[in-house]
JSON list of C-alpha atoms in Angstrom, two decimals:
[
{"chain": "C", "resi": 1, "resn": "UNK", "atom": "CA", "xyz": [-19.46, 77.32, 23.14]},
{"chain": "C", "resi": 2, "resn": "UNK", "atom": "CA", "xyz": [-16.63, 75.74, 21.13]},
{"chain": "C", "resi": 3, "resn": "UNK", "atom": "CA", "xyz": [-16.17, 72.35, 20.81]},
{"chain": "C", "resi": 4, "resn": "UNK", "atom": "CA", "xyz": [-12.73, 72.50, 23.38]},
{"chain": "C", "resi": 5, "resn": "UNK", "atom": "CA", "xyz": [-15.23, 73.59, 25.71]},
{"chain": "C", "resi": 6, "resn": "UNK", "atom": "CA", "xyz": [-17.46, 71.49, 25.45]},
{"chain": "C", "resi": 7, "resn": "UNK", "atom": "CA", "xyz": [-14.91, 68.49, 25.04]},
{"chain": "C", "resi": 8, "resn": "UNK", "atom": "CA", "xyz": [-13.51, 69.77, 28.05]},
{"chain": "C", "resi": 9, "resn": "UNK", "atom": "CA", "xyz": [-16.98, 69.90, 30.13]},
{"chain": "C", "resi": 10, "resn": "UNK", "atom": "CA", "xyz": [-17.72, 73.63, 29.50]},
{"chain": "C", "resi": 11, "resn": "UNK", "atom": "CA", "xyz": [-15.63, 74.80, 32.65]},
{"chain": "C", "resi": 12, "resn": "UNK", "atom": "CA", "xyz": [-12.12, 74.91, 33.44]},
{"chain": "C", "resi": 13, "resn": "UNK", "atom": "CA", "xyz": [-12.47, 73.78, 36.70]},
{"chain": "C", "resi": 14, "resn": "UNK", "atom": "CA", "xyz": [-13.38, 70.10, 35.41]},
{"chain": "C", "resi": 15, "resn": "UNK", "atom": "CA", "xyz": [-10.02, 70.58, 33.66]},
{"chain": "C", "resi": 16, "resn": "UNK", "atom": "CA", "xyz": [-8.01, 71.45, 36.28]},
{"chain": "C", "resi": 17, "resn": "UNK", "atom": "CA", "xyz": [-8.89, 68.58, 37.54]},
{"chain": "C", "resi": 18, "resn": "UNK", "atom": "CA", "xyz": [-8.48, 66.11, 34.64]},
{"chain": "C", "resi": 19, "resn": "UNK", "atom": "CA", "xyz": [-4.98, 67.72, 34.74]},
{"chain": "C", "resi": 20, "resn": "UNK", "atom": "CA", "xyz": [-4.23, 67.25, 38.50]},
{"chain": "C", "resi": 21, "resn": "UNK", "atom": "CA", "xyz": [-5.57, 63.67, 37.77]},
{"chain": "C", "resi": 22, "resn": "UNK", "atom": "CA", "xyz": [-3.55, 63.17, 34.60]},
{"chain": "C", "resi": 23, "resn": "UNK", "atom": "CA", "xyz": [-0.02, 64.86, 36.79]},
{"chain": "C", "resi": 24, "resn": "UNK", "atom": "CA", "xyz": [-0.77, 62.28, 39.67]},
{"chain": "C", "resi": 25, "resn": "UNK", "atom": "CA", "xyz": [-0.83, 59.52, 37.32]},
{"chain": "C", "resi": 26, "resn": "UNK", "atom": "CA", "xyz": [2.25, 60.56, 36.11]},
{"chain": "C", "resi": 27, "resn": "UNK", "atom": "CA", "xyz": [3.85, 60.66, 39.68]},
{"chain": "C", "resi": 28, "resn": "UNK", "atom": "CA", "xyz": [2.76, 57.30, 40.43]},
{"chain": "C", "resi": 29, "resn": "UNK", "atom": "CA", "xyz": [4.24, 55.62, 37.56]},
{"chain": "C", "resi": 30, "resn": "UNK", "atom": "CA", "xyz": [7.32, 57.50, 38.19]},
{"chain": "C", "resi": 31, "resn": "UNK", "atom": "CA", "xyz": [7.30, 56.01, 41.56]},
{"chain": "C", "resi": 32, "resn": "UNK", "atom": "CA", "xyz": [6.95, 52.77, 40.51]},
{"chain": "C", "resi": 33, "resn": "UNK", "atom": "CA", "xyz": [9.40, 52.81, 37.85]},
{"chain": "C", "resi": 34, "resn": "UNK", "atom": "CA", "xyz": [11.63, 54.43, 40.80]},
{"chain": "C", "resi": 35, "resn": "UNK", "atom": "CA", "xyz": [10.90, 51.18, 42.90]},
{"chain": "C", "resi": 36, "resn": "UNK", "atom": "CA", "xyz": [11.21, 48.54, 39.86]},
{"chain": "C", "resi": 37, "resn": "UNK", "atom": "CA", "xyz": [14.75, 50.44, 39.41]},
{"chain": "C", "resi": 38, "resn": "UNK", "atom": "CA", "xyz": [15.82, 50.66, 43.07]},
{"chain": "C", "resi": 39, "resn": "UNK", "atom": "CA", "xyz": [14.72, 46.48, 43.27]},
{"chain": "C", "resi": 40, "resn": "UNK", "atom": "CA", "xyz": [16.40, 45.62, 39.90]},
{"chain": "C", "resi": 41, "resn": "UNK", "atom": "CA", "xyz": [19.83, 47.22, 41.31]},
{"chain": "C", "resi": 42, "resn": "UNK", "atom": "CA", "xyz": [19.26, 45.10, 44.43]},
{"chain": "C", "resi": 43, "resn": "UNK", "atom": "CA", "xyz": [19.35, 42.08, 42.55]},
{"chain": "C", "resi": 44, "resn": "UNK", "atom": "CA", "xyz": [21.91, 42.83, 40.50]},
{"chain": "C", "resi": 45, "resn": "UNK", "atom": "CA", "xyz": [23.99, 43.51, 43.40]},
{"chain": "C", "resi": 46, "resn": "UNK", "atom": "CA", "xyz": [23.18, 40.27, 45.30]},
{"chain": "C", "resi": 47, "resn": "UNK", "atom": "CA", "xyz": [23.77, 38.24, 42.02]},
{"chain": "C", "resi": 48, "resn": "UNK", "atom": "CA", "xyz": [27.26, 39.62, 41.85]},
{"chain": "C", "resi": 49, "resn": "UNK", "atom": "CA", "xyz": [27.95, 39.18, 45.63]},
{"chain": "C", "resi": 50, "resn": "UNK", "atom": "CA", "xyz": [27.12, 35.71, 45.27]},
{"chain": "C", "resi": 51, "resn": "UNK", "atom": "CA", "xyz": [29.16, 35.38, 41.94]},
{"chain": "C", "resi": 52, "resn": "UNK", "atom": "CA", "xyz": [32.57, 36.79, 44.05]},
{"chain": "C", "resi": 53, "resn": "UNK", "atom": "CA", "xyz": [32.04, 34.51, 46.67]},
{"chain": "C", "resi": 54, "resn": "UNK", "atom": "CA", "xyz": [31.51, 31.58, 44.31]},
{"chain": "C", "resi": 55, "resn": "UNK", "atom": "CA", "xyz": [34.12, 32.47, 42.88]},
{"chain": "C", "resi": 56, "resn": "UNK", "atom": "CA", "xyz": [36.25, 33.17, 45.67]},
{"chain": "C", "resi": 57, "resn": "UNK", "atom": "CA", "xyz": [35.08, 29.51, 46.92]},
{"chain": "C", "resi": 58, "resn": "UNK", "atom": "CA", "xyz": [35.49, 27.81, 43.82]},
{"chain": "C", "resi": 59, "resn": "UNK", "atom": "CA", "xyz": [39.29, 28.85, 43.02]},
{"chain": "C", "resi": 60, "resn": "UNK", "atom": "CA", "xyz": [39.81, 28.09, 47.03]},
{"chain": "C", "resi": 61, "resn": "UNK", "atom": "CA", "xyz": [38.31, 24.42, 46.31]},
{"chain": "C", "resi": 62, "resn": "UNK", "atom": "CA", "xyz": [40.35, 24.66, 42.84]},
{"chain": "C", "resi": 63, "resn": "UNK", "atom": "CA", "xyz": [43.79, 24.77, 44.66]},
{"chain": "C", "resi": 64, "resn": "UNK", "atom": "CA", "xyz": [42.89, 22.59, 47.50]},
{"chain": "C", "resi": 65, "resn": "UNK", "atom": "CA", "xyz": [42.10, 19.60, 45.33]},
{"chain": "C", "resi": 66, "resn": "UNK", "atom": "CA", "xyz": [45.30, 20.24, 43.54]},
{"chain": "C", "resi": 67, "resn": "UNK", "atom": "CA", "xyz": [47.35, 20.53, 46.61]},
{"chain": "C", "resi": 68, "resn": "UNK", "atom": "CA", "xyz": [45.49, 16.91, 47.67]},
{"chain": "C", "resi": 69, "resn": "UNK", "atom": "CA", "xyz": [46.27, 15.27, 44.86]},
{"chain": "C", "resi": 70, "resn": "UNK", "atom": "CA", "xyz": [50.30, 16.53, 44.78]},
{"chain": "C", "resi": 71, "resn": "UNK", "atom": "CA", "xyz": [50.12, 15.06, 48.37]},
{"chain": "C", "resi": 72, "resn": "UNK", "atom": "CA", "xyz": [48.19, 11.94, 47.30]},
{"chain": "C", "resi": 73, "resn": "UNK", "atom": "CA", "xyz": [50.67, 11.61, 44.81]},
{"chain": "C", "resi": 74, "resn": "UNK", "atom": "CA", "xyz": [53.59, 11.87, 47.11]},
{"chain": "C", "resi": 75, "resn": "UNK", "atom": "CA", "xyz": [56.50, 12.23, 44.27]},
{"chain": "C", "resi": 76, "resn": "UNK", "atom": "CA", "xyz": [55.34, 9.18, 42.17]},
{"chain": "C", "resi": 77, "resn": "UNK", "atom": "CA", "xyz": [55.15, 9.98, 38.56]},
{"chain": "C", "resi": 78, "resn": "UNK", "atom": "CA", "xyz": [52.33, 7.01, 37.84]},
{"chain": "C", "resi": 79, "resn": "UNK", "atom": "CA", "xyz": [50.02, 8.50, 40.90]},
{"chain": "C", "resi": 80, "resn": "UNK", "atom": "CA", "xyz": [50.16, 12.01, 39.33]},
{"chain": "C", "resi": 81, "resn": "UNK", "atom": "CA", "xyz": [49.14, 11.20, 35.79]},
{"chain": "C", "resi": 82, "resn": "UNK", "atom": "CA", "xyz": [46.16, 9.22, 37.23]},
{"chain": "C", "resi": 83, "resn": "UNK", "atom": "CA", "xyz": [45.09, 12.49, 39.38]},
{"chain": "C", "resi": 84, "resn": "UNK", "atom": "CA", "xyz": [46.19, 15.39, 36.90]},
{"chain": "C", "resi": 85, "resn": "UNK", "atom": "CA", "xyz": [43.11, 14.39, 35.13]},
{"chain": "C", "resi": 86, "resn": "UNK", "atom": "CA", "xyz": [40.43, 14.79, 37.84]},
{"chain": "C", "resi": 87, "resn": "UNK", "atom": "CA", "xyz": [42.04, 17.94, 39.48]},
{"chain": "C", "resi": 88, "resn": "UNK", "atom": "CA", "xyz": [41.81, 19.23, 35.23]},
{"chain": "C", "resi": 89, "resn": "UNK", "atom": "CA", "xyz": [38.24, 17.67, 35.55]},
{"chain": "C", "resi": 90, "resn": "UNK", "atom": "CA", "xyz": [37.14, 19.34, 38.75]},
{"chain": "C", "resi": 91, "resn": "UNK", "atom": "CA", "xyz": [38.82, 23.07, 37.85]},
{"chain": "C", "resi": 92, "resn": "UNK", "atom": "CA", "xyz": [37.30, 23.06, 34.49]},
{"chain": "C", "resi": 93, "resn": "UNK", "atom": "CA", "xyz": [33.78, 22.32, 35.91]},
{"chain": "C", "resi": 94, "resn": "UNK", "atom": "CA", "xyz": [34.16, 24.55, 38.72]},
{"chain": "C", "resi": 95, "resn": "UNK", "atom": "CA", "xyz": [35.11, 27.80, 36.07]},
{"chain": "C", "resi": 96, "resn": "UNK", "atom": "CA", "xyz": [32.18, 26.41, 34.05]},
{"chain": "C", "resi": 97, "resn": "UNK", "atom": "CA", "xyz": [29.56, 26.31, 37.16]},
{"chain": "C", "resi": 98, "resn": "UNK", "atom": "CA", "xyz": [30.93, 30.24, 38.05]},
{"chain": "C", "resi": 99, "resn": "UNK", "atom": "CA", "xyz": [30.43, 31.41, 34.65]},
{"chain": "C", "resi": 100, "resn": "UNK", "atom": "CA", "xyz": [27.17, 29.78, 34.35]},
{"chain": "C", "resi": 101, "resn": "UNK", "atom": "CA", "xyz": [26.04, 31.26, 37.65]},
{"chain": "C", "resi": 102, "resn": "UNK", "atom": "CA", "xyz": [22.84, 33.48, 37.17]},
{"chain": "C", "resi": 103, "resn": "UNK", "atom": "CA", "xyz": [21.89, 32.68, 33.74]},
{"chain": "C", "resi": 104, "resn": "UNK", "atom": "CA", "xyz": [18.40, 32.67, 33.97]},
{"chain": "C", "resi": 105, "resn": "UNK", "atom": "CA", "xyz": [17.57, 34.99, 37.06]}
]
């Protein structure tokens, strides 16, 4: 007997059914890199469906609070320096909240 054979258990059929064994191994990680993929895509997608509506929100919120503040300010000059800065404020904070969205996940 060689030493394959005897490695192998001396009969094919026990090495049939290390390979079977070794092939359904193979399937299952398959499978479950399959399913890590499929779930990874998932979140990937819901991360950048929340990102477009935060967006979406934020540049909505953006333009409101200016269109407050040109109202607040009615036309006078002093008003509208005083609330140029926290409508500056707000939008910059806003973009920076959006762009750090998902950082992390």
């Amino acid at each position: 007997m060689s030493d394959l054979n005897r490695y192998e258990g001396g009969n094919s059929r026990a090495a049939a059914r290390r390979s079977s064994r070794a092939i359904r191994e193979i399937q299952q990680r398959g499978e479950l890199d399959l399913a890590q993929l499929i779930n990874s895509g998932r979140q990937t997608e819901a991360r950048a469906m929340v990102r477009r509506r935060l967006t979406e929100d934020g540049m909505a919120d953006v333009a409101d609070v200016g269109n407050l503040a040109r109202v607040l300010a009615n036309g006078d000059q002093f008003l509208a320096t005083l609330l140029i800065p926290i409508v500056q404020e707000f939008a910059q904070t806003t973009a920076r909240d959006i762009r750090e969205f998902g950082r992390g996940f």
